[in-house]
Every structure is written in structure tokens, then in C-alpha cells.
Coordinates of N, CA and C in Angstrom, one line a residue:
M1 N -14.5 87.2 27.0 CA -13.9 86.1 27.7 C -14.6 85.8 29.0
K2 N -14.9 86.9 29.7 CA -15.6 86.7 31.0 C -17.0 86.0 30.7
Y3 N -17.7 86.4 29.7 CA -19.0 85.9 29.4 C -18.9 84.4 29.0
I4 N -17.9 84.1 28.2 CA -17.7 82.7 27.8 C -17.3 81.8 29.0
N5 N -16.5 82.3 29.8 CA -15.9 81.6 30.9 C -16.8 81.5 32.1
D6 N -17.8 82.4 32.3 CA -18.7 82.4 33.4 C -19.7 81.3 33.3
P7 N -19.8 80.4 34.2 CA -20.7 79.3 34.2 C -22.2 79.8 34.0
A8 N -22.5 81.0 34.6 CA -23.8 81.5 34.5 C -24.2 81.9 33.1
T9 N -23.3 82.3 32.2 CA -23.5 82.8 30.9 C -22.9 81.9 29.8
R10 N -22.2 80.9 30.2 CA -21.5 80.1 29.2 C -22.4 79.5 28.1
D11 N -23.6 78.9 28.6 CA -24.5 78.3 27.6 C -25.0 79.3 26.6
D12 N -25.3 80.5 27.0 CA -25.7 81.6 26.1 C -24.6 82.0 25.1
A13 N -23.4 82.0 25.6 CA -22.3 82.4 24.8 C -22.1 81.3 23.7
V14 N -22.2 80.0 24.1 CA -22.1 78.9 23.2 C -23.2 79.0 22.1
K15 N -24.4 79.3 22.5 CA -25.5 79.5 21.6 C -25.3 80.6 20.6
V16 N -24.8 81.7 21.0 CA -24.5 82.8 20.1 C -23.4 82.4 19.1
M17 N -22.3 81.9 19.6 CA -21.2 81.5 18.7 C -21.6 80.4 17.7
A18 N -22.4 79.4 18.2 CA -22.8 78.3 17.4 C -23.7 78.8 16.3
N19 N -24.6 79.8 16.6 CA -25.5 80.4 15.7 C -24.7 81.1 14.5
K20 N -23.7 81.8 14.9 CA -22.8 82.5 14.0 C -22.2 81.6 12.9
V21 N -21.9 80.4 13.3 CA -21.3 79.5 12.3 C -22.2 78.4 11.8
G22 N -23.5 78.4 12.3 CA -24.5 77.5 11.8 C -24.3 76.1 12.3
V23 N -23.9 75.9 13.6 CA -23.6 74.6 14.2 C -24.6 74.5 15.4
D24 N -25.0 73.2 15.6 CA -25.8 73.0 16.8 C -25.0 73.3 18.1
P25 N -25.6 74.1 19.0 CA -24.9 74.5 20.3 C -24.2 73.3 21.0
T26 N -24.9 72.2 21.1 CA -24.3 71.0 21.7 C -23.0 70.6 21.1
Q27 N -23.1 70.5 19.7 CA -21.9 70.2 19.0 C -20.8 71.2 19.2
Y28 N -21.1 72.5 19.1 CA -20.2 73.6 19.2 C -19.5 73.6 20.6
A29 N -20.3 73.2 21.7 CA -19.7 73.2 23.0 C -18.6 72.3 23.2
Q30 N -18.5 71.2 22.4 CA -17.5 70.3 22.4 C -16.1 70.9 22.0
F31 N -16.1 71.9 21.3 CA -14.9 72.5 20.8 C -14.3 73.7 21.6
I32 N -15.1 74.2 22.6 CA -14.7 75.3 23.3 C -13.4 75.0 24.1
A33 N -13.3 73.9 24.7 CA -12.1 73.6 25.5 C -10.8 73.6 24.7
G34 N -11.0 73.2 23.4 CA -9.8 73.2 22.5 C -9.6 74.5 21.7
T35 N -10.4 75.5 22.0 CA -10.3 76.8 21.3 C -9.5 77.7 22.2
H36 N -8.5 78.3 21.6 CA -7.6 79.3 22.3 C -8.2 80.6 22.2
L37 N -8.8 81.1 23.3 CA -9.4 82.4 23.3 C -8.5 83.4 24.0
L38 N -8.4 84.6 23.5 CA -7.5 85.6 24.1 C -8.2 86.6 24.9
D39 N -7.6 86.9 26.0 CA -8.2 88.1 26.8 C -7.6 89.4 26.3
L40 N -8.0 90.5 26.8 CA -7.6 91.8 26.3 C -6.1 91.9 26.2
A41 N -5.4 91.6 27.3 CA -3.9 91.7 27.4 C -3.3 90.9 26.3
A42 N -3.7 89.6 26.1 CA -3.1 88.8 25.1 C -3.4 89.3 23.7
N43 N -4.6 89.8 23.5 CA -4.9 90.4 22.2 C -4.0 91.6 21.9
K44 N -3.9 92.4 22.9 CA -3.0 93.6 22.6 C -1.6 93.1 22.3
K45 N -1.1 92.1 22.9 CA 0.3 91.6 22.7 C 0.3 91.0 21.2
V46 N -0.7 90.2 20.8 CA -0.7 89.7 19.5 C -0.8 90.8 18.4
F47 N -1.5 91.8 18.7 CA -1.7 92.9 17.8 C -0.5 93.9 17.8
S48 N 0.6 93.6 18.5 CA 1.8 94.4 18.5 C 2.5 94.0 17.2
K49 N 3.1 95.0 16.5 CA 3.8 94.7 15.3 C 5.0 93.9 15.5
G50 N 5.2 92.9 14.7 CA 6.4 92.1 14.8 C 6.4 91.2 13.6
A51 N 7.6 90.6 13.4 CA 7.8 89.7 12.2 C 7.6 88.2 12.5
G52 N 7.4 87.9 13.8 CA 7.3 86.4 14.1 C 5.9 86.0 14.2
F53 N 5.7 84.7 14.5 CA 4.3 84.1 14.5 C 3.6 84.5 15.8
D54 N 4.2 85.2 16.7 CA 3.6 85.7 17.9 C 2.9 87.0 17.7
S55 N 2.9 87.5 16.5 CA 2.2 88.7 16.1 C 1.3 88.4 15.0
I56 N 0.1 89.0 15.0 CA -0.8 88.8 13.9 C -0.2 89.4 12.6
Y57 N 0.6 90.4 12.7 CA 1.3 91.0 11.6 C 2.3 90.0 11.0
G58 N 3.2 89.5 11.9 CA 4.2 88.5 11.4 C 3.5 87.3 10.8
S59 N 2.5 86.8 11.4 CA 1.8 85.7 10.8 C 1.2 86.0 9.4
T60 N 0.7 87.1 9.3 CA 0.1 87.6 8.0 C 1.2 87.7 7.0
Y61 N 2.3 88.3 7.4 CA 3.4 88.4 6.4 C 3.9 87.1 5.9
H62 N 4.0 86.1 6.8 CA 4.4 84.7 6.4 C 3.4 84.1 5.5
V63 N 2.1 84.2 5.9 CA 1.1 83.6 5.1 C 1.0 84.2 3.7
N64 N 1.2 85.5 3.6 CA 1.2 86.3 2.4 C 2.3 85.8 1.4
K65 N 3.5 85.6 2.0 CA 4.6 85.2 1.1 C 4.3 83.7 0.7
F66 N 3.8 82.9 1.6 CA 3.5 81.5 1.2 C 2.5 81.4 0.1
N67 N 1.4 82.2 0.2 CA 0.3 82.2 -0.8 C 0.9 82.7 -2.2
V68 N 1.8 83.7 -2.2 CA 2.3 84.1 -3.5 C 3.2 83.0 -4.1
Q69 N 4.1 82.4 -3.2 CA 5.0 81.4 -3.7 C 4.2 80.1 -4.2
N70 N 3.1 79.9 -3.7 CA 2.3 78.7 -4.1 C 1.2 79.0 -5.0
G71 N 1.1 80.2 -5.6 CA 0.2 80.6 -6.6 C -1.2 80.8 -6.1
V72 N -1.4 81.0 -4.9 CA -2.8 81.3 -4.4 C -3.2 82.6 -4.9
Y73 N -2.3 83.6 -4.9 CA -2.5 84.9 -5.6 C -1.1 85.3 -6.1
K74 N -1.2 86.3 -7.0 CA 0.1 86.6 -7.8 C 1.0 87.6 -7.0
T75 N 0.4 88.6 -6.4 CA 1.3 89.6 -5.7 C 0.9 89.7 -4.2
E76 N 1.8 90.1 -3.5 CA 1.6 90.2 -2.0 C 0.6 91.3 -1.8
I77 N -0.3 91.1 -0.8 CA -1.3 92.1 -0.4 C -0.6 93.0 0.6
N78 N -1.2 94.2 0.9 CA -0.7 95.1 1.9 C -1.3 94.6 3.2
A79 N -0.5 93.7 3.9 CA -1.0 93.1 5.2 C -1.3 94.2 6.2
D80 N -0.5 95.2 6.2 CA -0.7 96.3 7.2 C -2.0 97.0 7.1
G81 N -2.5 97.0 5.8 CA -3.8 97.6 5.5 C -5.0 96.8 5.9
L82 N -4.7 95.5 6.3 CA -5.8 94.6 6.7 C -6.0 94.5 8.2
I83 N -5.1 95.0 8.9 CA -5.1 94.8 10.4 C -5.4 96.1 11.1
F84 N -6.4 96.2 11.9 CA -6.8 97.4 12.6 C -6.8 97.2 14.1
P85 N -5.7 97.5 14.8 CA -5.7 97.3 16.2 C -6.3 98.5 17.0
S86 N -6.8 99.5 16.3 CA -7.4 100.7 16.9 C -8.5 100.4 18.0
L87 N -9.3 99.4 17.7 CA -10.4 99.1 18.7 C -9.7 98.6 20.0
L88 N -8.7 97.7 19.9 CA -8.0 97.2 21.1 C -7.4 98.4 21.8
D89 N -6.8 99.3 21.1 CA -6.1 100.4 21.7 C -7.1 101.3 22.6
E90 N -8.4 101.3 22.2 CA -9.3 102.1 23.0 C -9.8 101.4 24.2
L91 N -9.6 100.1 24.3 CA -10.1 99.3 25.5 C -9.1 99.3 26.6
K92 N -9.7 99.3 27.8 CA -8.8 99.3 29.0 C -9.1 98.1 29.8

């Protein structure tokens, strides 16, 4: 977040992110203001287990049910097995 938000490094951050998705940096820069980026505290909050949309777990549970109900796949996946907050737990 600091690297993206710092005017001294913002252009480089945009180049790196644009390269990852195969988009011209000038084009990609237009979307930064509309992109909701989370700092460490907000990430830790989102990665807390919960059933609502304010948790990545809850969002995944809801999407999982939706996908089964709409035939995207037949059985629910183990959403808890897809989410790994351990890296965030190690950061301070």
C-alpha cells in the first residue's frame, strides 16, 4: 500500500501491476483510484472468520452456495481449505 500510494514509487507500482495483467500502464493507472486496496489492518479484519460479506470466509461461503445452486459446479468446495491467513498473521 505504501509503495502504491507514495508519489515517488506510484508509477513503478502501476507498471508492475499492469505488467501482471497484460495492460498498458497508462490504461491501468486510470483504474487505481477506483480500486479498493486494503492495508494490513483491513486485510487482517477481512481474513477473520465470519459468515457475512465483511469476511473473505463469509463471501466465499455465499459464492460457493450460489455456484452450486446455479450449476456452476455440483458440490460445495471446502472454502476453509482455500483461504490461508497465516501470512497475514506473521506480519506486524
